[in-house]
Each structure stands twice: as C-alpha cells, then as structure tokens.
Short mmCIF file of C-alpha atoms in Angstrom, two decimals:
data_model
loop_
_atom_site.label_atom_id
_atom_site.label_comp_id
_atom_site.label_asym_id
_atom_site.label_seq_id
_atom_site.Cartn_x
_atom_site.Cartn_y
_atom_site.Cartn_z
CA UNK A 2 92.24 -32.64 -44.44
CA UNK A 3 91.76 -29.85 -41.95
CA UNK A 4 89.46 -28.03 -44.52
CA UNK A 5 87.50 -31.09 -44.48
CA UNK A 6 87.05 -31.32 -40.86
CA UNK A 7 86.36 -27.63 -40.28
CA UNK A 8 83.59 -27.92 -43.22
CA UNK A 9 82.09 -30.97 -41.44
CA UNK A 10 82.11 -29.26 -38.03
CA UNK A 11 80.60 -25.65 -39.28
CA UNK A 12 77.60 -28.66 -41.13
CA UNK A 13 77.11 -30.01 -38.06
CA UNK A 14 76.80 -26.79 -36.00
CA UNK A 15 74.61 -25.18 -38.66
CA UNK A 16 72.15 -28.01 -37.57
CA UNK A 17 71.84 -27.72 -34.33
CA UNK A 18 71.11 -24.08 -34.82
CA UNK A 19 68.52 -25.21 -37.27
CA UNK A 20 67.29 -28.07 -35.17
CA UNK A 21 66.78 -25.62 -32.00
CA UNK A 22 65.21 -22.52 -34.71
CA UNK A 23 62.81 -25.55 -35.88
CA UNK A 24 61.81 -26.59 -32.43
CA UNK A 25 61.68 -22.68 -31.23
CA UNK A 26 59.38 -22.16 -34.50
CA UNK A 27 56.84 -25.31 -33.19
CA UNK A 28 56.92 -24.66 -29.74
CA UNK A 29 56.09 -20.95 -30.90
CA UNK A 30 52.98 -21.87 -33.00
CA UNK A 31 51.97 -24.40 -30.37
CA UNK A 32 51.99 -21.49 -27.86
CA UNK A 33 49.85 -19.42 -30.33
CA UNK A 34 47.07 -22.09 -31.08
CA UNK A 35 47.04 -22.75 -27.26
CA UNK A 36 46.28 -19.14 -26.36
CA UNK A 37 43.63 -18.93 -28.98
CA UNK A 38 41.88 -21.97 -27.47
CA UNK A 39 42.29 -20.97 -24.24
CA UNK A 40 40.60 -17.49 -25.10
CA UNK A 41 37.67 -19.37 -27.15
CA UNK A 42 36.86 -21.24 -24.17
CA UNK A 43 36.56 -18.44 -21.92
CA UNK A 44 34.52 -16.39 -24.00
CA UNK A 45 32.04 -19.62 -24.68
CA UNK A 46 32.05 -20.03 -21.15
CA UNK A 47 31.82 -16.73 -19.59
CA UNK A 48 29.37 -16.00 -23.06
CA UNK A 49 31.93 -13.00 -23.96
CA UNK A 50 30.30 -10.76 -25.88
CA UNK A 51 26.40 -12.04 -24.89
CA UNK A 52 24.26 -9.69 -22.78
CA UNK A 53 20.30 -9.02 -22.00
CA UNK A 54 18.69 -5.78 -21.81
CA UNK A 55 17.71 -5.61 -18.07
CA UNK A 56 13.69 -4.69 -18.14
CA UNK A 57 11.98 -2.12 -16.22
CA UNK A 58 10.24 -3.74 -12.77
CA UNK A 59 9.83 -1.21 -10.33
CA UNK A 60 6.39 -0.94 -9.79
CA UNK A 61 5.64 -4.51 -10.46
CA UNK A 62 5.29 -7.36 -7.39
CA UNK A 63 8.07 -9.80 -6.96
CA UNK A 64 5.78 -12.39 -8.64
CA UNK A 65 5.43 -10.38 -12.07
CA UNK A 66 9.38 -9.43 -12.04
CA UNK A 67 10.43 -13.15 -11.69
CA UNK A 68 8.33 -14.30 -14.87
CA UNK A 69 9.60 -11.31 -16.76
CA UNK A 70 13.09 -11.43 -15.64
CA UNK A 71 13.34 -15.51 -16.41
CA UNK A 72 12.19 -14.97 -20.08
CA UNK A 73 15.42 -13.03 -20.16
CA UNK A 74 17.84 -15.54 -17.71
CA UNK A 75 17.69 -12.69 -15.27
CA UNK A 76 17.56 -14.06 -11.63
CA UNK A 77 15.55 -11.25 -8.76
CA UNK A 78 16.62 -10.81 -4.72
CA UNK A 79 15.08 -8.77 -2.28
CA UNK A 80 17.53 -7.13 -0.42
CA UNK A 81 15.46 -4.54 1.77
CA UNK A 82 12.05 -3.42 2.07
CA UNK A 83 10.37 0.45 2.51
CA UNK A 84 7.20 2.02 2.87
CA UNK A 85 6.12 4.97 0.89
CA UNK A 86 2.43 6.13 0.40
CA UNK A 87 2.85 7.02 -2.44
CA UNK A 88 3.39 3.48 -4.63
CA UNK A 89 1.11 0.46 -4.43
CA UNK A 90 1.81 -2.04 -1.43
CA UNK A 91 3.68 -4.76 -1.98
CA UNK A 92 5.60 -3.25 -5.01
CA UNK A 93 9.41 -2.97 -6.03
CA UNK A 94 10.32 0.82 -5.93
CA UNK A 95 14.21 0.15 -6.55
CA UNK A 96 16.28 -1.99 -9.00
CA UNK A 97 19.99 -2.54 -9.58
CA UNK A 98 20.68 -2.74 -12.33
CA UNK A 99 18.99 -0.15 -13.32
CA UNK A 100 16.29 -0.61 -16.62
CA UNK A 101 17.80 -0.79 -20.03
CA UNK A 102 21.30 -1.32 -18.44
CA UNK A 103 23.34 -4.55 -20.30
CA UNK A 104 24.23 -7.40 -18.11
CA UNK A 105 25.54 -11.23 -18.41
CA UNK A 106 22.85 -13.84 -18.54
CA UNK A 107 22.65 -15.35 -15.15
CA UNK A 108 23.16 -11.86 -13.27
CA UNK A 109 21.03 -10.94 -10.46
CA UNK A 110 18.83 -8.01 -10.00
CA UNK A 111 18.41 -6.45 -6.82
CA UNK A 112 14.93 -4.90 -5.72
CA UNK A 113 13.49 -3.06 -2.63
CA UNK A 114 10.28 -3.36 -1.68
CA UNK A 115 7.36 -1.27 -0.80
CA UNK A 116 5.80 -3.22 2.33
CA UNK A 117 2.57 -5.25 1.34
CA UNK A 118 1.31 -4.05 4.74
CA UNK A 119 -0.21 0.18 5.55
CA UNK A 120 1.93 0.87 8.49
CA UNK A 121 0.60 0.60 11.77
CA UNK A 122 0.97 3.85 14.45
CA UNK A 123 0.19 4.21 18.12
CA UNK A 124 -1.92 7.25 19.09
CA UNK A 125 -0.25 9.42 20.85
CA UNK A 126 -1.50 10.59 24.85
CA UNK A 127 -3.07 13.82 23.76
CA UNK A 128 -5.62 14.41 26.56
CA UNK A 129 -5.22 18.08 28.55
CA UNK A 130 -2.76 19.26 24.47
CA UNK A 131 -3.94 22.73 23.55
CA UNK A 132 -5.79 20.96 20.01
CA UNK A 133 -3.79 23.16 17.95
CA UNK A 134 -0.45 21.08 19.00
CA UNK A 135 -2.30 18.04 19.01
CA UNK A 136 -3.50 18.22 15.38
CA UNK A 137 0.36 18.87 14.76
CA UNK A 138 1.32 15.50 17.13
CA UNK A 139 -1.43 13.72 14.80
CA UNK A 140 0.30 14.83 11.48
CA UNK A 141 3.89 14.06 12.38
CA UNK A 142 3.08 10.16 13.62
CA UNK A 143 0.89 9.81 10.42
CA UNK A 144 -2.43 10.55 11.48
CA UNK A 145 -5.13 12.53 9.73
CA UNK A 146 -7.30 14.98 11.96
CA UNK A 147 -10.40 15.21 10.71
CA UNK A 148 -12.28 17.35 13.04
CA UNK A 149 -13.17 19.12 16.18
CA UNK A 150 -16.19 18.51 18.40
CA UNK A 151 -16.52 20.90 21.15
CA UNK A 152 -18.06 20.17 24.65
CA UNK A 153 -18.55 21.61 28.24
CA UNK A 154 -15.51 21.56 30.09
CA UNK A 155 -13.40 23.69 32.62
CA UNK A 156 -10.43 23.23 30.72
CA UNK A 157 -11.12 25.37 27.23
CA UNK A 158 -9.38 24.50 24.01
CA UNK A 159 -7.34 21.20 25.70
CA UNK A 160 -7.79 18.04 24.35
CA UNK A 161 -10.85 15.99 26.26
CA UNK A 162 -10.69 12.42 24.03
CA UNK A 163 -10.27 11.46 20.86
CA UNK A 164 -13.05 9.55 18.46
CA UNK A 165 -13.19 7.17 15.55
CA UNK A 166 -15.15 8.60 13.05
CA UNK A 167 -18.25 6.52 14.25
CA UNK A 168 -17.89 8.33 17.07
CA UNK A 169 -15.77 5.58 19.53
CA UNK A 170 -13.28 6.81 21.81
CA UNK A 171 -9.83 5.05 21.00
CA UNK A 172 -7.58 5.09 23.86
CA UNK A 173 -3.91 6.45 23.83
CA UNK A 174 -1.23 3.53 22.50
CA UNK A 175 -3.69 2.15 20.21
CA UNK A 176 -2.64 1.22 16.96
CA UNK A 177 -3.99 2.66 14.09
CA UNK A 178 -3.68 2.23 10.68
CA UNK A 179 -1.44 5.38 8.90
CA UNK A 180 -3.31 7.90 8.06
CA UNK A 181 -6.59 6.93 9.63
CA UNK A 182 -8.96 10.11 10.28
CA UNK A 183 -9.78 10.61 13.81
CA UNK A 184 -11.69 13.26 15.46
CA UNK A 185 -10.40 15.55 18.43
CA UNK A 186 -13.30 16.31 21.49
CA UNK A 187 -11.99 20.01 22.70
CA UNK A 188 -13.11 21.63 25.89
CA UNK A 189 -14.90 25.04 24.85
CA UNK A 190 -15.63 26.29 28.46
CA UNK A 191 -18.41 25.81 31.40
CA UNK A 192 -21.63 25.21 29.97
CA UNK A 193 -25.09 26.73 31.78
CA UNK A 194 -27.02 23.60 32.47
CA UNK A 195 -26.93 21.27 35.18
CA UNK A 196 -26.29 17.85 34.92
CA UNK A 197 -26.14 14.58 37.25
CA UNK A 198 -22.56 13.37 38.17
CA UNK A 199 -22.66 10.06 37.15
CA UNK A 200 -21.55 6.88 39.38
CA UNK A 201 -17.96 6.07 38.22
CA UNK A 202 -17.10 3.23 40.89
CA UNK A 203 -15.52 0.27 39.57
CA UNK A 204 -14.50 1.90 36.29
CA UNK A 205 -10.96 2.07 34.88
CA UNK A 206 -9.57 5.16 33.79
CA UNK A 207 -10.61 4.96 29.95
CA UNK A 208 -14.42 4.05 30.98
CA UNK A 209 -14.30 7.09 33.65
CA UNK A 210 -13.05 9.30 31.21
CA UNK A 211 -15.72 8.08 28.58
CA UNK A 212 -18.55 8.40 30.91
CA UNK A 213 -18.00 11.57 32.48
CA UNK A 214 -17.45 12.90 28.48
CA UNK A 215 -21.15 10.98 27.51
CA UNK A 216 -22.25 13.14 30.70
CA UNK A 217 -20.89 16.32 29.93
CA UNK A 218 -18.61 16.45 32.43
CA UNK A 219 -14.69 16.40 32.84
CA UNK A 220 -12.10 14.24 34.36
CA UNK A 221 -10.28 16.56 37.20
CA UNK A 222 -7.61 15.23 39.47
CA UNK A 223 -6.64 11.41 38.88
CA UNK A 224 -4.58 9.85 42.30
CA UNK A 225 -4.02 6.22 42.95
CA UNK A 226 -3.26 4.86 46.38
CA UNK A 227 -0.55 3.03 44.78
CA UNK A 228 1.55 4.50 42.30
CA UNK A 229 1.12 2.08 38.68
CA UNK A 230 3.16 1.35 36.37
CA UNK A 231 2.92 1.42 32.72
CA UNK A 232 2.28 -2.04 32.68
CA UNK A 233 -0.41 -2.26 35.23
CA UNK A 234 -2.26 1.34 34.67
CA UNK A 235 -5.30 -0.79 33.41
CA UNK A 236 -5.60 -3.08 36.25
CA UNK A 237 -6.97 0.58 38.47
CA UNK A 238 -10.66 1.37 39.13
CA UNK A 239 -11.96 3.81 41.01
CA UNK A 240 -13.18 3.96 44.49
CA UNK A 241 -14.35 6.99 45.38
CA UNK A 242 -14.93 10.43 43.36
CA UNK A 243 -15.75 13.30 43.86
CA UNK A 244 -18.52 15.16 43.46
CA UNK A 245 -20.33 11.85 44.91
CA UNK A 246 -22.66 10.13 42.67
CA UNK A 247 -26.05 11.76 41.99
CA UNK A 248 -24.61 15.79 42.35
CA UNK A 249 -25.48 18.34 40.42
CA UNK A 250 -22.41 20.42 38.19
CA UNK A 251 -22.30 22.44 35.85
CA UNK A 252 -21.71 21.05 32.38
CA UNK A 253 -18.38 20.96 32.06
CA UNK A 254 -17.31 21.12 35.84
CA UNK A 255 -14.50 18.18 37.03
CA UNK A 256 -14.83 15.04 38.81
CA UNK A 257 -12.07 13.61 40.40
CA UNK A 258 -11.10 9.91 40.85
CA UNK A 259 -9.17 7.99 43.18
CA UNK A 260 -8.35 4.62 42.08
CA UNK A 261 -6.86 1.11 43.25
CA UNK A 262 -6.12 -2.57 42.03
CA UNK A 263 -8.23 -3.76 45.17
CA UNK A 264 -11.34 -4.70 43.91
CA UNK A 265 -13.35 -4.92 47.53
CA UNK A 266 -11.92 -1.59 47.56
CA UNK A 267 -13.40 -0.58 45.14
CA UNK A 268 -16.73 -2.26 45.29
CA UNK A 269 -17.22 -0.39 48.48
CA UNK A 270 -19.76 2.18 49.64
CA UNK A 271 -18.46 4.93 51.88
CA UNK A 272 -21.28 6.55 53.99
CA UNK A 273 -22.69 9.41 51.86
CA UNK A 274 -21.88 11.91 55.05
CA UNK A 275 -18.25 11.13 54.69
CA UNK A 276 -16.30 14.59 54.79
CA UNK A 277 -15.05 15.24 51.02
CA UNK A 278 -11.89 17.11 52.42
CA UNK A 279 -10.83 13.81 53.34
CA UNK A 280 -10.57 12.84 49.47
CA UNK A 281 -7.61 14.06 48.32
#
C-alpha cells in the first residue's frame, strides 16, 4: 500500500519536473526565434551591412555635388565657407567624409566652400609712406603694386597718390578687388621749372590733392578751422591756400590748404594783399 503511494507520488513529481523542463525548453526557443527577428529587423532597417563609396567633390560647385551625391543616396550641407586664391570661386575645397570613405545610405556630407565672390579690400592711407613700406602695406592687405611713377615734389621717395592703372587716382578706404594692380606716384625731389599754382578753392581734400599732383605741385600743410571727424572729412573744402592762386613754384614746391564745411566760406575771395603770415 505504502509502496503504491510513494510510486504514485515520485510519478506525479517526475511530471511537474517534466512539465516545467518542457515549458523552460519552449519559452527557451521562443526567446531564440525572438532575438533572431529582432536582429533581422534592425539590420533591414538600419541596412546592416549596406554602404556607398563616398565620391570625390571638392573642387566641384554645390550644384554638381548634389546630382552626384543623390545617384548614390548621399545628402550635401554647407557648413562654412573660405576664400583661397588658389581654387575656382564658388567651389567645395573640404569634405567629410572624406572620398572613397564607406558610409550608410542617407548620411550627410559636409563641405566648405570657396566664396563665389574675389574678396573685396580697402586701400590703405599711404600718402607721405617712404614707397618701399608702402609696396609692403599693399602686399600684406592683398594688393599688387605694379609700379612707380615719379614726380616733382619736396618730399623725395614718400608716397604722393596712388593710380588705377588707367591712370585714376583712387582715394584711401576704397575698396578694391584682391589683388588689383595699382600704381604708386613717389616724390623724386624739386624739379627746375616753374609752374602756376593752381586755384584750389572750393575743392575737397581728394580733388586738392589731385590737382596740385596734375600741376606738379604738392600738398603741404592741411588745417581745418574745425577739427572733422572720420565721418565728415569729405564734407571740407578749402578756403584759402597758400601760395595764392596764379604764383609761380617750383615744380614740386607745397601748397597748403585750409579748409571748412562753410560753403560761403569757402566761396569767398580774400583781398589778394591779405598778409600770408596770417594763414596758418
């Protein structure tokens, strides 16, 4: 009787074990085919395993890189721009990533650009440099100096204006294109002939200077009854210089210039017996 019982409980307990080994066996295999799912979705939708050759396009224009990079489900963003001489405007002159690297499909490529634009520079004040430093001055902001043309003037080897190559005077703070050639007037000493001070009232500084240069002259002391500012240096012409109008220099002697923003000042005549010590 009791060997009964005991062989009907150890049945009964050998099935549960087996019922719990047969669940832990399913639950097991479940587990596996769940994970293997689970990683063949990911790799289908991350594309595992699936790259593109990224293509070489520096030296191509954002236009050209975004039909070559769509043929291969690349995408292109410009994330800061340069300028270098040296490289066609308006070109990419970095990627990342760089050429023949693998990447997913989708990925981005990063560029910098050369500028599509020369870069613009202001010319320097050089008027009264020794020319020597000033042909440095033109070199370092990206000018090109392409030539000396001497004239009269009291003050040798300085600086007197500086020319386009047709031969215009261009006025400190313009801006230039980089590298533009321009051409330095230098002062090579008094000259031997005489020459007729010209009439300079009503002119602004840049005028004066230019007609006193066509003249053979030089600008000498420059006062204002006012002191300008940077901002209003334009709005001065001059009334009253010295040598008066009509004299006879030297080529290459001075004329100074007083100048004002009052324009009946400047318009007019002082009596031609006026003491000149009274100028300046």
């Amino acid at each position: 009787m009791n060997a009964k019982l005991n062989n009907k409980t150890g049945d009964k307990g050998m099935s549960i074990w087996k019922f719990i080994l047969v669940n832990l066996a399913i639950m097991l295999i479940i587990t596996v085919l769940l994970l293997i799912a689970l990683k063949l979705w990911l790799n289908k939708y991350t594309e595992h395993g699936v790259e593109v050759e990224v293509p070489q396009i520096t030296g191509l224009t954002v236009e050209e890189a975004e039909i070559l990079l769509q043929g291969e489900t690349l995408r292109i963003e410009v994330i800061d721009s340069t300028y270098s001489s040296k490289v066609p405007l308006g070109t990419i002159v970095e990627q990342s990533p760089a050429p023949v690297s693998h990447v997913k499909r989708g990925r981005t490529v990063y560029v910098v650009m050369n500028a599509r634009q020369k870069r613009q520079v202001a010319l320097p004040q050089l008027a009264d440099v020794p020319y020597r430093q000033a042909e440095s001055t033109l070199r370092q902001v990206g000018l090109t100096p392409a030539g000396l043309v001497y004239q009269p003037s009291a003050y040798r080897d300085l600086v007197l204006d500086i020319l386009s190559e047709d031969s215009v005077s261009i006025p400190a703070g313009t801006l230039l294109t980089e590298y533009t050639p321009v051409i330095l007037v230098v002062g090579q000493g008094l000259g031997t002939a005489q020459v007729i001070t010209p009439d300079l009232k009503g002119l602004n500084l840049q005028d004066c200077r230019s007609l006193l240069l066509a003249a053979h002259l030089t600008l000498g002391t420059t006062e204002y009854d006012v002191e300008p500012t940077d901002e209003n240096r334009s709005l001065y012409l001059v009334y009253d210089q010295r040598p008066a109008a009509g004299s006879r220099l030297l080529e290459g002697e001075t004329v100074s210039i007083l100048l004002s923003t009052d324009k009946e000042k400047a318009a007019t005549v002082k009596p031609a017996d006026d003491d000149e010590e009274d100028f300046f």
